[in-house]
Each structure stands twice: as structure tokens, then as C-alpha cells.
Coordinates of C-alpha atoms and ligand atoms in Angstrom, one line a residue:
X1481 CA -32.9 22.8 -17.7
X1482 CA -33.0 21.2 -14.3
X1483 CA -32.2 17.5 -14.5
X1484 CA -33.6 14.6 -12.3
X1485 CA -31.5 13.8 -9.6
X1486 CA -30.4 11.0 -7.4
X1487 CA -31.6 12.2 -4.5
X1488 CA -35.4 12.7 -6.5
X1489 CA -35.6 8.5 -6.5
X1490 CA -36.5 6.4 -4.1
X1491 CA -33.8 4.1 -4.0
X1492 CA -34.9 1.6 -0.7
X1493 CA -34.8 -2.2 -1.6
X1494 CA -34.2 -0.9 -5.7
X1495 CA -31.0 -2.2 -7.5
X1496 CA -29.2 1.0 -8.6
X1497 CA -27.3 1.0 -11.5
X1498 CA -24.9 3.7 -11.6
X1499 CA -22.4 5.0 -14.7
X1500 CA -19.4 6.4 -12.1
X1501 CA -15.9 7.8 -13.4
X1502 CA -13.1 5.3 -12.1
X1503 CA -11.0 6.2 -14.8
X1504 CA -8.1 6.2 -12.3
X1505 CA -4.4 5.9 -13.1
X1506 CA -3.2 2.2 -11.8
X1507 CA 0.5 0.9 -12.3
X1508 CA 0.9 -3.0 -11.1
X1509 CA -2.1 -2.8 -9.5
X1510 CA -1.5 0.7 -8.0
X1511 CA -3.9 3.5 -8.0
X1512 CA -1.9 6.8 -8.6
X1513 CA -4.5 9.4 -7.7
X1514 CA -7.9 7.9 -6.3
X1515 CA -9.5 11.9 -6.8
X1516 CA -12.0 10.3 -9.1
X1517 CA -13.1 7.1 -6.5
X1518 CA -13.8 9.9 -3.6
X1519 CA -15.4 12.3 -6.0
X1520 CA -17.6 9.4 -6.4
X1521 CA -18.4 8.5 -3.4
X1522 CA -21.3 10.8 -2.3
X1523 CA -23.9 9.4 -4.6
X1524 CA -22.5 5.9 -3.4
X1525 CA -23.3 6.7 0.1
X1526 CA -26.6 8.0 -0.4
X1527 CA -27.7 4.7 -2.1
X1528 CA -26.5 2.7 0.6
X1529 CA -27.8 5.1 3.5
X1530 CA -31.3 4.8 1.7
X1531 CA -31.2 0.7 1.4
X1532 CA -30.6 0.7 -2.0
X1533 CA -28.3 -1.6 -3.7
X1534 CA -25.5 -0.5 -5.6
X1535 CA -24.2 -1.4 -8.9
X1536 CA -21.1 0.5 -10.4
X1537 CA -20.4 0.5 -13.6
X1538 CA -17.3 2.5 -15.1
X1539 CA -14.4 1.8 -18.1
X1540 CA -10.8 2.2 -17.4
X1541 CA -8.4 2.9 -19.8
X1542 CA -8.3 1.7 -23.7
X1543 CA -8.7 -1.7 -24.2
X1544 CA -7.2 -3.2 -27.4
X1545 CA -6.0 -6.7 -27.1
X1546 CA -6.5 -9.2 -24.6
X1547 CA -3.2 -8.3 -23.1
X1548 CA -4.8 -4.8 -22.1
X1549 CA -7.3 -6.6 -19.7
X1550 CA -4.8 -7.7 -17.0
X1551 CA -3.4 -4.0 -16.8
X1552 CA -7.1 -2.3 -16.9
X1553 CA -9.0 -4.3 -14.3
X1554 CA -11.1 -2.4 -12.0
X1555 CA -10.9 -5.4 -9.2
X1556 CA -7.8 -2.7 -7.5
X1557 CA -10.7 0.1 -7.6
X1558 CA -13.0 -2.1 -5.7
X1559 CA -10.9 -3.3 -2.9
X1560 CA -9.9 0.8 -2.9
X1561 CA -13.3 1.8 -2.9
X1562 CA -13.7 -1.0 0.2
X1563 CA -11.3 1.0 1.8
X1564 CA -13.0 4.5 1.4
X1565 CA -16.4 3.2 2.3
X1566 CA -15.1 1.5 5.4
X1567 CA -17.5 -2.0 3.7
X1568 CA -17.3 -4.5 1.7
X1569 CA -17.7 -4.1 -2.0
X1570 CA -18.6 -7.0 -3.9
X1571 CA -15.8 -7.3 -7.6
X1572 CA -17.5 -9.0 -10.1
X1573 CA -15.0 -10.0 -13.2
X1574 CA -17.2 -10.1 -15.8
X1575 CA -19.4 -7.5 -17.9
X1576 CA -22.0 -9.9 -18.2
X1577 CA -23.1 -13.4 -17.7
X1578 CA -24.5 -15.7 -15.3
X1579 CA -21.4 -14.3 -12.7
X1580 CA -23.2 -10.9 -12.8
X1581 CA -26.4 -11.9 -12.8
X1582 CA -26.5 -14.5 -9.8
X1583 CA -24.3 -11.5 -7.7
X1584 CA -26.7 -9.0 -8.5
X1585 CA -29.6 -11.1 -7.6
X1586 CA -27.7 -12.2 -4.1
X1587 CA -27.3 -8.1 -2.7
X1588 CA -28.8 -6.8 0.0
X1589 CA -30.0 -3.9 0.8
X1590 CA -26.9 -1.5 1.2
X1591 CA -24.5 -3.5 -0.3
X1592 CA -22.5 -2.1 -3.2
X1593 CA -21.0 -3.9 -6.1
X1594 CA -18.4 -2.9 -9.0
X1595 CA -19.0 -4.7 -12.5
X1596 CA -15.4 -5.2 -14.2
X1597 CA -13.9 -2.3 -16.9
X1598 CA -17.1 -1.9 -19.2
X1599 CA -14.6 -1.5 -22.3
X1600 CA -13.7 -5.0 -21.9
X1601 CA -16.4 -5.2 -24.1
X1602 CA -14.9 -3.1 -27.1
X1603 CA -12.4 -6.6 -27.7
X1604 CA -15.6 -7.8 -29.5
X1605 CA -16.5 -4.9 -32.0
X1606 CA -16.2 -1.6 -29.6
X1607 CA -19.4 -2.8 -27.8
X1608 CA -19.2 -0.6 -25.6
X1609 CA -17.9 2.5 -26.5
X1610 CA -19.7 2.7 -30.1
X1611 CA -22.9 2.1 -28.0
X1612 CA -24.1 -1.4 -29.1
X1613 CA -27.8 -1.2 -28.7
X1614 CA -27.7 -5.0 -27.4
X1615 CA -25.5 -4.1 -25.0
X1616 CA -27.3 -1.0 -23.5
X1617 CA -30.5 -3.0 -23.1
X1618 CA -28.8 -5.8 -21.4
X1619 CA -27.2 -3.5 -18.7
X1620 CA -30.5 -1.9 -18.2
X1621 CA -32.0 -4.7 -17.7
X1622 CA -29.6 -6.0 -14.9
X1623 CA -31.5 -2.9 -12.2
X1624 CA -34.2 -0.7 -11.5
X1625 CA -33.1 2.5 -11.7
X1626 CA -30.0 4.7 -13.2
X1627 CA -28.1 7.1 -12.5
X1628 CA -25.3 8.5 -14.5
X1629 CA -22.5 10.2 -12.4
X1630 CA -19.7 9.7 -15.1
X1631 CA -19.3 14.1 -16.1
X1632 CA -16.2 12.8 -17.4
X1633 CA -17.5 11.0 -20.2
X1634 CA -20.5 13.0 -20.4
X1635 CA -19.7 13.8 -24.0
X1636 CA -19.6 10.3 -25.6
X1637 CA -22.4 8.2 -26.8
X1638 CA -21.4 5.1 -24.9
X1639 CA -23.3 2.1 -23.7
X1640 CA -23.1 2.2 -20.0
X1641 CA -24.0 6.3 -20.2
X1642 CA -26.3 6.7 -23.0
X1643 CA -27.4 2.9 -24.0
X1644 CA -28.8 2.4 -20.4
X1645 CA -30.5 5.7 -20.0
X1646 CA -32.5 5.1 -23.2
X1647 CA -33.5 1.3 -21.9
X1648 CA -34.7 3.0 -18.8
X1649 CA -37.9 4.7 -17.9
X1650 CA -36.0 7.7 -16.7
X1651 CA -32.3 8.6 -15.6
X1652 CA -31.0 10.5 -13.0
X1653 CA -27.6 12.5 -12.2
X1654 CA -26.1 12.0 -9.5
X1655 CA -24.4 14.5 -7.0
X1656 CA -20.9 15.2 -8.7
X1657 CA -22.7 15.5 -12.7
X1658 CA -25.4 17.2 -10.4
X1659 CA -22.4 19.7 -9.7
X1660 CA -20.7 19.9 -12.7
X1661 CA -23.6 20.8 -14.6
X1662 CA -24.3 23.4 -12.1
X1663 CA -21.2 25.6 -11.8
X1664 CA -20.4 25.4 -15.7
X1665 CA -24.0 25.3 -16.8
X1666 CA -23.8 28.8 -14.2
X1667 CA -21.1 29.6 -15.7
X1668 CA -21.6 29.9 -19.4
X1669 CA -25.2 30.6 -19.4
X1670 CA -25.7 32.8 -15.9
X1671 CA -22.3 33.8 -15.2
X1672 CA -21.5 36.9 -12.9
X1673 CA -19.9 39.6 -14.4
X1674 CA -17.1 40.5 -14.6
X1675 CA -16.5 36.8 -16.1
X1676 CA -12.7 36.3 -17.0
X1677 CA -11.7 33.1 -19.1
X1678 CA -8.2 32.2 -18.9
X1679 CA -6.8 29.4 -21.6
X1680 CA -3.6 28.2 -22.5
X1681 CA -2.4 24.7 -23.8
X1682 CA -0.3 23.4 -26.0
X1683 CA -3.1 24.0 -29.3
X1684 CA -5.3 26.9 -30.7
X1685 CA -7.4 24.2 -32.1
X1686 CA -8.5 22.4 -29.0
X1687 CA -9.5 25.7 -27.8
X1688 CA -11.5 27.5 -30.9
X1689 CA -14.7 26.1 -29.9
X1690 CA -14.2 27.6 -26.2
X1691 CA -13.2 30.9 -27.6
X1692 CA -15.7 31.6 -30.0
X1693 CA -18.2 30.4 -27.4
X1694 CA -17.2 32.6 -24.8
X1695 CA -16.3 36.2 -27.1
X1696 CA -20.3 36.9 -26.7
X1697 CA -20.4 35.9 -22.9
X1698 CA -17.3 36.5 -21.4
X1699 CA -16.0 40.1 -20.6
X1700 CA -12.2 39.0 -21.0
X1701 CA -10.3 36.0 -22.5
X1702 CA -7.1 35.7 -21.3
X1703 CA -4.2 33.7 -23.6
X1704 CA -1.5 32.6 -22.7
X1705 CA 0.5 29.1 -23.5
X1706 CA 1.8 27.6 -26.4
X1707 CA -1.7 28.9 -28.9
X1708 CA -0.9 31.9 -28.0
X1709 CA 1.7 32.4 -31.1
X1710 CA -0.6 31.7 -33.5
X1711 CA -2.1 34.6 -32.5
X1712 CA 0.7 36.9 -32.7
X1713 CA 1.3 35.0 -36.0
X1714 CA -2.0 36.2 -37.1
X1715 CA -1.2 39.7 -35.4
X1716 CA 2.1 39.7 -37.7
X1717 CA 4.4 39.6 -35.0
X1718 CA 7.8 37.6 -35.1
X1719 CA 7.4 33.6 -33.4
X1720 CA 10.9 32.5 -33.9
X1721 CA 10.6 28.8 -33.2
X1722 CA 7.6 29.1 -31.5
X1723 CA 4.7 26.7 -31.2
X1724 CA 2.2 27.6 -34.3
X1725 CA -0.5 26.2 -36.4
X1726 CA -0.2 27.4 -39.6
X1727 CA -3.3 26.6 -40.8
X1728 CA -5.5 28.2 -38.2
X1729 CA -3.7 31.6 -38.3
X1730 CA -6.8 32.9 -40.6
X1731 CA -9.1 31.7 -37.7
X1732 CA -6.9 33.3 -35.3
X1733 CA -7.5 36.6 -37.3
X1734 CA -11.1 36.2 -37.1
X1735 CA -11.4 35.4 -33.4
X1736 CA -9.2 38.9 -33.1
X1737 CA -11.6 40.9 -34.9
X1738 CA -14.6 39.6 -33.3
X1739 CA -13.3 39.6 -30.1
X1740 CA -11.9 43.0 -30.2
X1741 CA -10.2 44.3 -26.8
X1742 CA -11.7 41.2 -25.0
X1743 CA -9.1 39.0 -25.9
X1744 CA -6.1 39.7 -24.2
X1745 CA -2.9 38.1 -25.5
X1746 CA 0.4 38.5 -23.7
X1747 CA 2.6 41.1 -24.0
X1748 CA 6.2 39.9 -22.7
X1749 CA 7.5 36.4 -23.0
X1750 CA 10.2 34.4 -21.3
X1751 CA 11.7 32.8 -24.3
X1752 CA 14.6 30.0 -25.0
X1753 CA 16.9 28.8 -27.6
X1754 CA 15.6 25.2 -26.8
X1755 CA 13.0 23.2 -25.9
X1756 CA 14.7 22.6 -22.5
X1757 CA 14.6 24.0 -18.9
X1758 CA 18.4 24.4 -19.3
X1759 CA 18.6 26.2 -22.5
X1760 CA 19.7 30.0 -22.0
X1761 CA 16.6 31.9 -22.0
X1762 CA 15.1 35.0 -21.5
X1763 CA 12.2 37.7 -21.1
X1764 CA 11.2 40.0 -24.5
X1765 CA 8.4 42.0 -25.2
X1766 CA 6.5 41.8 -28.6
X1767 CA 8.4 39.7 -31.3
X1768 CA 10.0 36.9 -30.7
X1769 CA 13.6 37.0 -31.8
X1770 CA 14.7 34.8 -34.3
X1771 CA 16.3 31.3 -33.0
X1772 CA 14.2 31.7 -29.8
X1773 CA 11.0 30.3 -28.8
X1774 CA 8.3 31.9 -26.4
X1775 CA 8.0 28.9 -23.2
X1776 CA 6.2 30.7 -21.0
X1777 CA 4.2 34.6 -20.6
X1778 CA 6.3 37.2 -19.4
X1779 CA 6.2 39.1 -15.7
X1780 CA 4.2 42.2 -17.3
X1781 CA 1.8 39.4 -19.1
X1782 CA 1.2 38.1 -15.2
X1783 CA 0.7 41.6 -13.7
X1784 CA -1.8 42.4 -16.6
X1785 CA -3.5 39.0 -16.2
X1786 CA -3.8 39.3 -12.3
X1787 CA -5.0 43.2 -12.6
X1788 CA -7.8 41.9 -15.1
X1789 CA -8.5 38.8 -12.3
X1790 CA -8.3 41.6 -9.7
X1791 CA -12.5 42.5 -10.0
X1792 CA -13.8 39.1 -11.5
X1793 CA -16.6 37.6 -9.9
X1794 CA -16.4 34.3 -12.3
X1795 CA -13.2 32.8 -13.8
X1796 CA -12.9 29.7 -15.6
X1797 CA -9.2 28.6 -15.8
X1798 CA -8.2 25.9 -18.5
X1799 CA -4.6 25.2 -19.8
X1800 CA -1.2 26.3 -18.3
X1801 CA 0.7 29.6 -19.5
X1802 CA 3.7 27.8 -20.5
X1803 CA 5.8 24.5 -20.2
X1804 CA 5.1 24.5 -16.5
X1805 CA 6.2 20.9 -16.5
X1806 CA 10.0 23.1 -16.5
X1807 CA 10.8 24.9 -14.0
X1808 CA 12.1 27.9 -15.9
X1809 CA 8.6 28.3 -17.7
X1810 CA 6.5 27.4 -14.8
X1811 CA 6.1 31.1 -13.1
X1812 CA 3.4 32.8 -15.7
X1813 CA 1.6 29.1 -15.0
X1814 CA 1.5 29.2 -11.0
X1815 CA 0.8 32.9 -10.7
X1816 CA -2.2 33.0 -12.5
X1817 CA -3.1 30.1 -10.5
X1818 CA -2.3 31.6 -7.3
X1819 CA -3.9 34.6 -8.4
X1820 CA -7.4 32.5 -9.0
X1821 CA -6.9 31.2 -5.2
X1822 CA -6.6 34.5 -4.3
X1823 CA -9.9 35.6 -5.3
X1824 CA -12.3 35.5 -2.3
X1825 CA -15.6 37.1 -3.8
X1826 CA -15.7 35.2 -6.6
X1827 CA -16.4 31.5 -8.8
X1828 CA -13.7 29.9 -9.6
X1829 CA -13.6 26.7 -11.8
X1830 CA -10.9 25.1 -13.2
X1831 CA -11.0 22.7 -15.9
X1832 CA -7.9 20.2 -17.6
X1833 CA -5.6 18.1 -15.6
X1834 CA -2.7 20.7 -16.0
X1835 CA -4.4 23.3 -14.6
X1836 CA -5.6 21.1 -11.9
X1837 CA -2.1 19.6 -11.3
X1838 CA -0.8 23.5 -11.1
X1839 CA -3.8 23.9 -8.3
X1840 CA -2.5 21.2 -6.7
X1841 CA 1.1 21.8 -6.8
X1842 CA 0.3 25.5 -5.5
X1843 CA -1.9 24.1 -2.6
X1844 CA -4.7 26.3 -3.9
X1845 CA -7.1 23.6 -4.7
X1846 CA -9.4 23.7 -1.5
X1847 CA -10.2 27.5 -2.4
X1848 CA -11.1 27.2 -6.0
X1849 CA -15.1 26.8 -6.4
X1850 CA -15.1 24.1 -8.3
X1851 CA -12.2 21.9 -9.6
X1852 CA -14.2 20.4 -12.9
X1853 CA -13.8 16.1 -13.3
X1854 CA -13.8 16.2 -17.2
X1855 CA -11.2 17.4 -19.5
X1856 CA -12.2 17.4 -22.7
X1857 CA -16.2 17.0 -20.9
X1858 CA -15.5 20.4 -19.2
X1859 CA -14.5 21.8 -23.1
X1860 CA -17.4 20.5 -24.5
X1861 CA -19.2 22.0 -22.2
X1862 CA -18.0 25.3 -21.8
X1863 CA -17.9 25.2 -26.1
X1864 CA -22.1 25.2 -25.4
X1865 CA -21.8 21.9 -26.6
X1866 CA -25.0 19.7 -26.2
X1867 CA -23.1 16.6 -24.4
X1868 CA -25.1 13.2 -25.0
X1869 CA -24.2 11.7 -21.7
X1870 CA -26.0 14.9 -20.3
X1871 CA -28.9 15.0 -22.9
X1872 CA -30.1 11.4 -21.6
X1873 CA -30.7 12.5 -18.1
X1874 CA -34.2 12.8 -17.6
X1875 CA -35.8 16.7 -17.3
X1876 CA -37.4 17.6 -14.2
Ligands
AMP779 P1 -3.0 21.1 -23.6 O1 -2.9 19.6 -23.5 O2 -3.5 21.6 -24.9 O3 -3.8 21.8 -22.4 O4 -1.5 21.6 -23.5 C1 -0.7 21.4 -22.4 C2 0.7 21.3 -22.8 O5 1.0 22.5 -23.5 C3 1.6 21.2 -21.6 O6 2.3 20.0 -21.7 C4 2.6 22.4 -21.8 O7 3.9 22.1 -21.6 C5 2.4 22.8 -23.3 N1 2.7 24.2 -23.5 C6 2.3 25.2 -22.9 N2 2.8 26.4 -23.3 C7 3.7 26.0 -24.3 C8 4.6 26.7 -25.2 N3 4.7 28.0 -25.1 N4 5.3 26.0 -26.1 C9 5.1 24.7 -26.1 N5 4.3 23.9 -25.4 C10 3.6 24.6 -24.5

């Protein structure tokens, strides 16, 4: 369903508010990775290039005590986001009060402002992020129009997504949900075939969703990380000390037979003694021997992977091979990334911040398709999920 979009509103002399994703890392007042601020910024400048006045509105962090606040101010994202706009950017520190109000009511035309960390509002009863009706209505009734270009929280019901969408007449995406919606919405309901998933991570069940999901559309599923031994639990193989869930080797038994030859698991894995990048390790195919854990997929795992990759024409990547954080376990990780970069006639999309960070590390980043904003959004998504954020964007 197409959704309204930022650029469908006319914006000129109108006080915008907009839900963004500053959800930035910050030490002392230092922003780690400002990916999120510039991913931002498009919808930002097409406010201010139409007249429109700018109000941003994001959380940062989990706030629990009153201690939390001096660590989880967004007044560092402000003066960063001065910085990338080459203007002035108003700070306002306060959710809401007479501070807010009189700033809002003193912009101009152009001028963009940042309300402080909306989750300073969940010190009094998780205003905010249980999606106080009160509290909704009040933000919506700070602007003239919305538009929600958080993806990243796209899947919770929170006051400054959902609350202000429902106070308003109608609710627009802006460019980055605009895109996000697009290339997975493409993705799991209009994909090009062949369409390869890869997943790995730490846990079968933070994937289940996505696999069952994806058995009737994709053509392959590709396992590999730390879930993976679940399933060769569920096959009967040996896991050593392997990573397993116990409890969802039935599911994993299921998902086999469903999926039949779709789901491809390794076959070879480099395996250690220890969870340590020094421990003596070593590739094996099939079981893992006993006093040995699997760490990463093996170099016959990689060459099947990249063969399968090899005629794709979509791919959705989510969670690393192995313990790529180690060295030793990080090959089966970056070669299926660099395998994805590799791919020139098809849609890439990568979802998860450690299969970003592998992109990133690898350089391949500027030639994957789409590098997705939202973790466990992206998930959601891709699980054909219905996300609430999403839901209460108007239809065009
Ligand atoms: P997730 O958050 O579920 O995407 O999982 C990511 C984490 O899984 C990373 O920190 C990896 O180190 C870890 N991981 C990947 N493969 C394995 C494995 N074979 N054994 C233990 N942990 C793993």
C-alpha cells in the first residue's frame, strides 16, 4: 500500500513535526557514529528548502532514573545536526511546557528545532514509550503536520510515532521510512527471483519469525552463525559445546521439513576448544567433535554460500556467520559479505548492526542496495509483521 509522503504536503509557513531516529551512540557528550543524524537529514532539508518549520522529535537511549538524563540528552545531536546542516538548530530542553511552546511559536520559516530525548518522559509512568494518550495529543497539538521518519522504531506503539499520528488529520513518511518500506516491502512481497536470504546471529529464536516467513517466498535460506546448531541438533548431528537452544530443536525440525532443500545449513565448521580467538581450533565437516565448539562456517560452507549468491537477483543479509568480533571466526562472516558487494545485477539489503558493521569493516557498504536503519524494525518487517509505527501513516 503506497503511503503518504513528505514530499505529498505542502509544508510552506506549516510547523512540521517530525518523529526522526537520533538514537545515536554518545560517550561524554560524544557522538560515536552520527549514520542515523545524516540518514535523517534529507527529509530535514526538504522542510526547510520548502519554508516549513521544523520540529524534531526523537528518544535516545533508556531512561530510568534521573541520573540517566544528563547522559541521554539530545542537546549534543543538535549542535551535530547544526554542523551537518551548515544552520542553526534551535535545542529546546524540555518535552513540554511553556519553554517549548514559546520556541515553537518564535520559528521562522526554515528554521529547524530539536525537542529534548522524548523518553524523558517515561521517569513519570513510561509516558512515552507505553504511548500515554495525553501525551500524544499534546505533541500533536504543538504543529501542523507529521511526519514519521523514525523506521527504526517503526515497530513500537510509542507516543511520538503512533500517539501523534492518531491526533493528526493525516501522517506522512518521510524519505528514509519512505525507503525502507520500499526495498523490504519489495523485498518480501515483490522480490526478484532468485531471492537468497542469508541469517546468522547468536539465536534461532530471534530468527523463527524471519524463517518461517521467508520458506514460502524465498528460493534459498542460507544459515550460518551460532543458530545454526540447533539445527544440526535437530538434524541429529554431534554440537559439542556448541551454541543451542534446546527447547526450539522441535521447531528447528519443523522449519527443516517445510523448508525442504531451501534451507541450506553449513556443511564444514571452523571449530575451538574455547570461546576465545586464541583457543586451538580447527575446520571439520558434519559433527562437531566432542570438547569443541562450531565459531564460525567452514571454507566449503563459504564456497557453497557464494555459489548459491552467484545468480541471485535479491539478497537480504541479517546476522554474522560466526564470532566475527574474533578474528579467527571472522572469515565465513566477511566473505559472505564481500560476496553480497560483489553482486552487481542484483538488490542487496542488509539488515542488524553486525552485519552492517561487517559491511563497513569490508568497505562494501556504498555497493549494497540498501543498508536497512532498524534492527529488530528490519526483523519485524521481513517476519510480515504489520509494524504500528508504519500502520499509522496515512494511505495514499
Ligand atoms: P545476533 O545479535 O543474534 O545477531 O547475534 C550476534 C552475535 O552472535 C555476535 O555477537 C556473534 O559473536 C554471535 N555468534 C555468531 N556465531 C556464533 C557462534 N557460532 N557461537 C556463538 N556466538 C555466535
Amino acid at each position: 500500500m503506497a503511503k503518504l509522503i513528505v514530499s505529498d504536503l505542502d509544508v510552506k509557513d506549516k510547523k512540521v513535526l517530525v518523529r526522526v531516529d537520533f538514537n545515536v551512540p554518545i560517550k561524554n557528550g560524544v557522538i560515536g557514529d552520527d549514520n542515523r543524524i545524516v540518514a535523517a537529514l534529507p527529509t530535514i532539508q526538504y522542510i526547510i528548502d520548502n519554508n516549513g518549520k521544523a520540529i524534531l522529535f526523537s528518544h535516545l537511549g533508556r531512561v530510568k532514573t534521573e541520573e540517566d538524563k544528563k547522559e541521554l540528552s539530545l542537546r549534543p545531536v543538535a549542535e551535530r545536526l547544526s554542523e551537518l546542516l551548515k544552520k542553526p538548530v534551535t535545542f529546546v530542553p524540555a518535552t513540554r511546557g511553556k519553554e517549548l511552546e514559546d520556541a515553537i511559536n518564535n520559528m521562522k520559516d526554515g528554521d529547524v528545532l530539536v525537542v529534548e530525548n522524548t523518553r524523558f518522559e517515561d521517569l513519570d509512568g513510561k509516558k512515552e514509550s507505553k504511548n500515554d494518550p495525553e501525551l500524544g495529543k499534546y505533541w500533536a497539538s504543538l504543529g501542523d503536520l507529521y511526519v514519521n521518519d523514525a523506521f527504526g522504531t517503526a515497530h513500537r506503539s510509542h507516543a511520538s510515532n503512533v500517539g501523534i499520528s492518531s491526533n493528526m488529520p493525516q501522517a506522512a513518511a518521510g524519505f528514509l521510512m519512505e525507503k525502507e518500506i520500499k526495498f523490504l516491502g519489495d523485498a518480501v512481497e515483490n522480490p526478484k527471483h532468485p531471492f537468497v536470504a542469508i541469517l546468522g546471529g547468536a539465536k534461532v529464536s530471534d530468527k523463527i519469525g524471519v524463517i518461517s516467513n521467508l520458506i514460502e517466498k524465498a528460493d534459498k535460506i542460507l544459515v550460518g552463525g551460532g543458530m545454526t546448531y540447533t539445527f544440526y541438533a535437530a538434524k541429529g548431528l554431534s554440537i559439542g559445546k556448541s551454541l543451542v537452544e534446546t527447547d526450539k530443536i522441535d521447531l528447528a525440525k519443523q522449519i527443516i521439513a517445510e523448508a525442504g532443500d531451501k534451507l541450506v545449513l553449513p556443511v564444514d565448521n571452523v571449530v575451538a576448544t574455547e570461546f576465545s580467538n586464541d583457543a586451538p581450533h580447527k575446520v571439520v565437516e558434519g559433527d562437531i567433535p566432542d570438547g569443541y565448539m562450531a565459531l564460525d562456517i567452514g571454507p566449503k560452507s563459504v564456497a557453497e554460500f557464494k555459489d548459491v549468491l552467484k545468480t541471485a537477483k535479491t539478497v537480504v543479509w541479517n546476522g554474522p556467520m560466526g564470532v566475527f568480533e574474533m578474528p579467527n571466526y571472522a572469515k565465513g562472516t566477511l566473505e559472505v559479505g564481500e560476496a553480497l558487494g560483489d553482486l552487481t545485477d542484483a538488490t542487496t539489503i542488509i539488515g542488524g548492526g553486525d552485519s552492517t558493521a561487517a559491511a563497513k569493516q569490508l568497505g562494501i557498504a556504498p555497493k549494497i542496495t540498501h543498508i536497512s536503519t532498524g534492527g529488530g524494525a528490519s526483523l519485524e518487517y521481513l517476519e510480515g509483521k504489520e509494524l504500528p509505527g508504519i500502520a499509522a501513516i496515512t494511505n495514499k
